[in-house]
């Protein structure tokens, strides 16, 4: 099945063509220097494939966490401190907190086991498969309420437990060992830091991990890479000239399927080797932390969610399907318009280009929790020939809220035609053209609906060209099959996201995005420059494009009821029968 996608004019901001049909008011792109710097840094990355690459202590507090916790499905707020030893064993500490500032610790998950490096991954270029075994897992509750909660939950769902007490390690998993066999970490004391006795259940194994939603599948795949610091950013007198990062397999997107899928991407939050940290305000606290004394950060007030500006990926990002990506988004807050580009590559340094997706449209930003839509199947509980009133109502809901502001201050003939189409060619009503009132800017995490009005696919290699029925690499495609590329953004569609603004240690503003039904955030975008609040050329172009797409015509052309009904039916058919869920990386 093919999707009919209207081709954007030669795309200046995406670099597909040198022609300029619409762009920001300032002639030069402020982000070109920043993009070139990111490309240079990515190409200078050195992959560490040595057998000893894991034998260090790693922390999840990197520059772009902005002094906050990692967020896992739940949501759960955590800081990781993982230590891997010379004999292949490990000690994993996951500190859990009550909120995303990491200022209130609730409990610590402690895991011991062994890991063995394997062959290069067949699913993710640049990653390495592993074999690992978990020997024992403890939970250390850090207050009485948490202790009572875990004790009650396990007594009901897993097995009878002794009374849980604060600051007392309680086993929730223990692998059954053969006679005379002991866990690998239970031998030399130097690699266990603090040993625990076996449970008193004798030969009976304990396995309450699934009951508590705790898993360690992130150890199934990893990548270690070294980044050299630009010397002009190194603190004078510092001995640290590079940063070493550890990326583990991506965690499950939801709690229903943590044990039934295999990762095809690496986590967006990397672990940093603690002997290569530079200018890290809280790394010392994490390094000194134990299972009984977790690091505590200061509570951070949420920043206003001012999304306007130009945002780019801070590095080559691992995305699902074994691909690597760079993103770029421009947001025009005055016009409520946006443009974006997603470049996909086949290697972890983003050198081998595969394809690009470009998009543009309108957006809606709001505070508060998202109310999930009903199942899409319910939208189709109509007769094959639905009534025109229902068609017009659906057309109004789908287009009016997303793009109607584009038609404000437009020529009266277009406004009247737009109103005529939605009202069944009834008597025109007066259209208010005054400027819309500005509401207060939401703070913290907000909801973001990116309405995709235009989308274009640009294949980069012949395999993509062949699958997408193209003729030449690098040429935009207007017709392409739905299974042409693994990750696509369709038009029309809506990307339903969460968004929040943060500040890195170096003072850079960062933008984090996440699918609204997923607690795990994508790798942050950093602000590389400002944009004008309005983009008149983009606004005019989308207005004309949507006018053609939705059958809007000049007032000089008469509109009869039949043509309005036909336009509404075509709009309904296209919008609800050819639309599929879109993906955002």
mmCIF file of C-alpha atoms in Angstrom, residues 275-507:
data_model
loop_
_atom_site.group_PDB
_atom_site.id
_atom_site.type_symbol
_atom_site.label_atom_id
_atom_site.label_comp_id
_atom_site.label_asym_id
_atom_site.label_seq_id
_atom_site.Cartn_x
_atom_site.Cartn_y
_atom_site.Cartn_z
ATOM 1 C CA UNK A 275 38.008 7.830 36.817
ATOM 2 C CA UNK A 276 37.341 9.892 33.664
ATOM 3 C CA UNK A 277 34.783 12.320 35.100
ATOM 4 C CA UNK A 278 35.489 16.003 34.709
ATOM 5 C CA UNK A 279 33.720 18.901 36.359
ATOM 6 C CA UNK A 280 31.145 16.522 37.882
ATOM 7 C CA UNK A 281 29.523 18.150 40.948
ATOM 8 C CA UNK A 282 28.083 14.975 42.457
ATOM 9 C CA UNK A 283 30.303 12.146 41.140
ATOM 10 C CA UNK A 284 32.258 12.061 44.399
ATOM 11 C CA UNK A 285 29.031 11.508 46.342
ATOM 12 C CA UNK A 286 28.077 8.647 44.031
ATOM 13 C CA UNK A 287 31.536 7.075 44.238
ATOM 14 C CA UNK A 288 31.395 7.079 48.060
ATOM 15 C CA UNK A 289 27.833 5.790 48.151
ATOM 16 C CA UNK A 290 26.982 2.339 49.509
ATOM 17 C CA UNK A 291 23.795 0.293 49.565
ATOM 18 C CA UNK A 292 23.008 1.801 52.993
ATOM 19 C CA UNK A 293 24.089 5.373 52.198
ATOM 20 C CA UNK A 294 22.925 6.351 48.716
ATOM 21 C CA UNK A 295 23.925 9.695 47.192
ATOM 22 C CA UNK A 296 21.369 12.459 47.768
ATOM 23 C CA UNK A 297 21.036 15.350 45.339
ATOM 24 C CA UNK A 298 19.450 18.738 45.847
ATOM 25 C CA UNK A 299 15.861 19.193 44.789
ATOM 26 C CA UNK A 300 15.703 21.037 41.472
ATOM 27 C CA UNK A 301 12.831 23.313 40.544
ATOM 28 C CA UNK A 302 11.278 22.539 37.136
ATOM 29 C CA UNK A 303 12.195 25.013 34.430
ATOM 30 C CA UNK A 304 9.621 26.767 32.228
ATOM 31 C CA UNK A 305 8.991 24.651 29.144
ATOM 32 C CA UNK A 306 10.127 27.244 26.588
ATOM 33 C CA UNK A 307 10.610 25.023 23.558
ATOM 34 C CA UNK A 308 11.377 27.667 20.943
ATOM 35 C CA UNK A 309 14.745 27.560 19.204
ATOM 36 C CA UNK A 310 16.968 25.212 17.233
ATOM 37 C CA UNK A 311 17.819 21.854 18.809
ATOM 38 C CA UNK A 312 20.268 19.188 17.641
ATOM 39 C CA UNK A 313 21.467 15.790 18.834
ATOM 40 C CA UNK A 314 24.486 16.021 21.095
ATOM 41 C CA UNK A 315 25.932 12.856 19.555
ATOM 42 C CA UNK A 316 25.147 9.901 17.318
ATOM 43 C CA UNK A 317 22.243 8.088 18.998
ATOM 44 C CA UNK A 318 21.319 4.417 19.092
ATOM 45 C CA UNK A 319 17.697 3.843 18.049
ATOM 46 C CA UNK A 320 15.620 0.712 17.733
ATOM 47 C CA UNK A 321 16.101 -1.529 14.763
ATOM 48 C CA UNK A 322 19.885 -1.460 15.138
ATOM 49 C CA UNK A 323 20.130 1.984 13.534
ATOM 50 C CA UNK A 324 21.976 5.108 14.638
ATOM 51 C CA UNK A 325 20.488 8.554 14.287
ATOM 52 C CA UNK A 326 20.942 12.301 14.485
ATOM 53 C CA UNK A 327 17.964 14.587 15.029
ATOM 54 C CA UNK A 328 17.349 18.247 14.401
ATOM 55 C CA UNK A 329 14.259 20.233 15.372
ATOM 56 C CA UNK A 330 13.335 23.896 14.904
ATOM 57 C CA UNK A 331 10.423 25.319 16.872
ATOM 58 C CA UNK A 332 8.733 28.630 16.131
ATOM 59 C CA UNK A 333 6.823 29.376 19.320
ATOM 60 C CA UNK A 334 4.963 32.429 18.019
ATOM 61 C CA UNK A 335 3.457 30.601 15.049
ATOM 62 C CA UNK A 336 3.238 27.245 16.885
ATOM 63 C CA UNK A 337 5.085 25.662 13.952
ATOM 64 C CA UNK A 338 7.975 23.207 13.816
ATOM 65 C CA UNK A 339 10.289 21.518 11.357
ATOM 66 C CA UNK A 340 12.397 18.421 11.937
ATOM 67 C CA UNK A 341 14.883 16.101 10.371
ATOM 68 C CA UNK A 342 15.868 12.544 11.345
ATOM 69 C CA UNK A 343 19.040 11.164 9.716
ATOM 70 C CA UNK A 344 19.544 7.402 10.059
ATOM 71 C CA UNK A 345 22.904 5.667 9.758
ATOM 72 C CA UNK A 346 24.224 2.118 9.911
ATOM 73 C CA UNK A 347 27.213 2.711 12.206
ATOM 74 C CA UNK A 348 27.731 4.155 15.715
ATOM 75 C CA UNK A 349 29.691 7.164 14.432
ATOM 76 C CA UNK A 350 26.933 8.146 11.977
ATOM 77 C CA UNK A 351 29.157 7.937 8.896
ATOM 78 C CA UNK A 352 27.313 5.350 6.765
ATOM 79 C CA UNK A 353 24.118 7.168 5.763
ATOM 80 C CA UNK A 354 20.962 5.122 5.209
ATOM 81 C CA UNK A 355 18.002 7.521 4.852
ATOM 82 C CA UNK A 356 16.402 10.700 6.181
ATOM 83 C CA UNK A 357 12.896 11.668 7.184
ATOM 84 C CA UNK A 358 11.978 15.350 7.130
ATOM 85 C CA UNK A 359 8.754 16.792 8.472
ATOM 86 C CA UNK A 360 7.008 20.084 9.182
ATOM 87 C CA UNK A 361 3.750 21.102 10.759
ATOM 88 C CA UNK A 362 1.989 22.651 13.710
ATOM 89 C CA UNK A 363 2.201 21.816 17.412
ATOM 90 C CA UNK A 364 0.188 22.077 20.605
ATOM 91 C CA UNK A 365 1.801 22.292 24.029
ATOM 92 C CA UNK A 366 -0.090 21.806 27.269
ATOM 93 C CA UNK A 367 0.456 21.037 30.918
ATOM 94 C CA UNK A 368 -1.180 18.188 32.823
ATOM 95 C CA UNK A 369 -1.543 14.508 32.260
ATOM 96 C CA UNK A 370 -2.462 13.133 28.874
ATOM 97 C CA UNK A 371 -5.867 11.492 28.608
ATOM 98 C CA UNK A 372 -5.355 8.464 26.400
ATOM 99 C CA UNK A 373 -7.532 8.166 23.337
ATOM 100 C CA UNK A 374 -9.887 5.281 22.920
ATOM 101 C CA UNK A 375 -8.775 2.296 20.977
ATOM 102 C CA UNK A 376 -8.508 3.147 17.283
ATOM 103 C CA UNK A 377 -10.867 0.304 16.509
ATOM 104 C CA UNK A 378 -13.688 2.245 18.125
ATOM 105 C CA UNK A 379 -13.156 5.035 15.623
ATOM 106 C CA UNK A 380 -14.223 2.692 12.871
ATOM 107 C CA UNK A 381 -17.533 1.631 14.416
ATOM 108 C CA UNK A 382 -19.402 3.398 11.632
ATOM 109 C CA UNK A 383 -21.449 2.251 8.736
ATOM 110 C CA UNK A 384 -19.591 1.980 5.429
ATOM 111 C CA UNK A 385 -21.315 5.179 4.326
ATOM 112 C CA UNK A 386 -21.348 7.343 7.471
ATOM 113 C CA UNK A 387 -23.619 10.336 7.642
ATOM 114 C CA UNK A 388 -22.236 13.642 6.398
ATOM 115 C CA UNK A 389 -22.809 15.259 9.806
ATOM 116 C CA UNK A 390 -20.457 12.760 11.385
ATOM 117 C CA UNK A 391 -17.951 13.234 8.563
ATOM 118 C CA UNK A 392 -17.943 16.987 8.980
ATOM 119 C CA UNK A 393 -17.647 16.670 12.741
ATOM 120 C CA UNK A 394 -14.634 14.372 12.422
ATOM 121 C CA UNK A 395 -13.053 16.629 9.796
ATOM 122 C CA UNK A 396 -13.524 19.599 12.084
ATOM 123 C CA UNK A 397 -11.961 17.829 15.066
ATOM 124 C CA UNK A 398 -8.991 16.493 13.088
ATOM 125 C CA UNK A 399 -8.043 19.706 11.312
ATOM 126 C CA UNK A 400 -9.581 22.595 13.199
ATOM 127 C CA UNK A 401 -7.575 22.216 16.376
ATOM 128 C CA UNK A 402 -4.254 21.427 14.719
ATOM 129 C CA UNK A 403 -4.050 23.887 11.859
ATOM 130 C CA UNK A 404 -6.822 26.440 12.129
ATOM 131 C CA UNK A 405 -4.474 29.076 13.537
ATOM 132 C CA UNK A 406 -2.578 28.925 10.241
ATOM 133 C CA UNK A 407 -5.599 30.465 8.523
ATOM 134 C CA UNK A 408 -5.925 33.413 10.880
ATOM 135 C CA UNK A 409 -5.076 36.722 9.240
ATOM 136 C CA UNK A 410 -5.262 34.989 5.871
ATOM 137 C CA UNK A 411 -7.172 36.305 2.876
ATOM 138 C CA UNK A 412 -10.930 36.459 3.602
ATOM 139 C CA UNK A 413 -11.656 34.266 0.591
ATOM 140 C CA UNK A 414 -9.641 31.370 2.013
ATOM 141 C CA UNK A 415 -11.140 31.758 5.475
ATOM 142 C CA UNK A 416 -14.633 31.773 4.029
ATOM 143 C CA UNK A 417 -13.882 28.710 1.935
ATOM 144 C CA UNK A 418 -12.499 26.916 4.965
ATOM 145 C CA UNK A 419 -15.578 27.791 6.993
ATOM 146 C CA UNK A 420 -17.859 26.748 4.122
ATOM 147 C CA UNK A 421 -16.279 23.320 3.850
ATOM 148 C CA UNK A 422 -16.655 22.598 7.558
ATOM 149 C CA UNK A 423 -20.196 23.968 7.790
ATOM 150 C CA UNK A 424 -21.609 22.300 4.722
ATOM 151 C CA UNK A 425 -21.687 25.555 2.628
ATOM 152 C CA UNK A 426 -24.058 27.254 5.029
ATOM 153 C CA UNK A 427 -24.148 30.996 5.556
ATOM 154 C CA UNK A 428 -20.674 32.262 6.375
ATOM 155 C CA UNK A 429 -20.124 33.328 9.938
ATOM 156 C CA UNK A 430 -17.869 36.134 10.977
ATOM 157 C CA UNK A 431 -14.289 34.989 11.480
ATOM 158 C CA UNK A 432 -12.337 36.519 14.307
ATOM 159 C CA UNK A 433 -8.868 37.549 13.145
ATOM 160 C CA UNK A 434 -7.554 39.066 16.355
ATOM 161 C CA UNK A 435 -4.335 37.678 17.768
ATOM 162 C CA UNK A 436 -4.791 34.686 19.975
ATOM 163 C CA UNK A 437 -4.346 35.238 23.673
ATOM 164 C CA UNK A 438 -1.168 33.872 25.110
ATOM 165 C CA UNK A 439 -1.559 31.471 27.973
ATOM 166 C CA UNK A 440 0.927 30.949 30.755
ATOM 167 C CA UNK A 441 3.942 28.874 29.814
ATOM 168 C CA UNK A 442 3.815 25.432 31.486
ATOM 169 C CA UNK A 443 6.738 24.361 33.649
ATOM 170 C CA UNK A 444 8.408 21.004 34.097
ATOM 171 C CA UNK A 445 7.185 18.092 31.996
ATOM 172 C CA UNK A 446 4.592 19.103 29.420
ATOM 173 C CA UNK A 447 2.573 17.337 26.769
ATOM 174 C CA UNK A 448 3.466 18.029 23.165
ATOM 175 C CA UNK A 449 1.420 17.166 20.081
ATOM 176 C CA UNK A 450 3.479 17.533 16.909
ATOM 177 C CA UNK A 451 1.013 17.572 14.035
ATOM 178 C CA UNK A 452 2.786 16.371 10.890
ATOM 179 C CA UNK A 453 1.454 18.281 7.889
ATOM 180 C CA UNK A 454 4.291 17.376 5.484
ATOM 181 C CA UNK A 455 6.739 14.485 5.430
ATOM 182 C CA UNK A 456 9.412 13.468 2.936
ATOM 183 C CA UNK A 457 11.633 10.385 2.652
ATOM 184 C CA UNK A 458 15.175 10.754 1.306
ATOM 185 C CA UNK A 459 16.843 7.343 0.665
ATOM 186 C CA UNK A 460 20.608 7.239 1.018
ATOM 187 C CA UNK A 461 21.640 3.834 -0.303
ATOM 188 C CA UNK A 462 20.484 1.553 -3.109
ATOM 189 C CA UNK A 463 18.881 -1.010 -0.799
ATOM 190 C CA UNK A 464 16.509 1.684 0.489
ATOM 191 C CA UNK A 465 15.972 2.943 -3.067
ATOM 192 C CA UNK A 466 15.011 -0.562 -4.252
ATOM 193 C CA UNK A 467 12.622 -1.156 -1.342
ATOM 194 C CA UNK A 468 11.024 2.250 -1.717
ATOM 195 C CA UNK A 469 10.577 2.108 -5.502
ATOM 196 C CA UNK A 470 12.956 5.008 -5.957
ATOM 197 C CA UNK A 471 15.253 5.695 -8.890
ATOM 198 C CA UNK A 472 18.230 7.475 -7.364
ATOM 199 C CA UNK A 473 19.772 7.789 -3.907
ATOM 200 C CA UNK A 474 19.446 11.217 -2.309
ATOM 201 C CA UNK A 475 16.295 12.161 -4.226
ATOM 202 C CA UNK A 476 13.132 12.824 -2.168
ATOM 203 C CA UNK A 477 10.288 10.365 -2.726
ATOM 204 C CA UNK A 478 6.649 11.326 -2.977
ATOM 205 C CA UNK A 479 5.366 7.729 -3.224
ATOM 206 C CA UNK A 480 6.789 5.022 -1.002
ATOM 207 C CA UNK A 481 5.458 1.770 0.518
ATOM 208 C CA UNK A 482 4.454 1.616 4.162
ATOM 209 C CA UNK A 483 7.135 -1.004 4.939
ATOM 210 C CA UNK A 484 9.786 0.840 2.966
ATOM 211 C CA UNK A 485 11.903 1.935 5.967
ATOM 212 C CA UNK A 486 11.896 0.602 9.531
ATOM 213 C CA UNK A 487 11.250 4.004 11.159
ATOM 214 C CA UNK A 488 9.020 6.524 9.414
ATOM 215 C CA UNK A 489 6.907 9.580 10.157
ATOM 216 C CA UNK A 490 3.767 9.814 8.097
ATOM 217 C CA UNK A 491 1.738 12.788 7.002
ATOM 218 C CA UNK A 492 -0.847 13.446 8.198
ATOM 219 C CA UNK A 493 -0.242 12.111 11.688
ATOM 220 C CA UNK A 494 0.387 13.333 15.219
ATOM 221 C CA UNK A 495 3.460 12.608 17.330
ATOM 222 C CA UNK A 496 2.258 12.539 20.931
ATOM 223 C CA UNK A 497 5.213 13.321 23.159
ATOM 224 C CA UNK A 498 6.314 14.536 26.554
ATOM 225 C CA UNK A 499 8.869 17.337 26.745
ATOM 226 C CA UNK A 500 10.948 19.074 29.381
ATOM 227 C CA UNK A 501 13.782 21.601 29.456
ATOM 228 C CA UNK A 502 16.939 21.169 31.525
ATOM 229 C CA UNK A 503 20.401 22.652 31.927
ATOM 230 C CA UNK A 504 23.637 20.669 31.609
ATOM 231 C CA UNK A 505 26.636 21.142 33.909
ATOM 232 C CA UNK A 506 28.227 23.359 31.289
ATOM 233 C CA UNK A 507 25.187 25.660 31.225
#
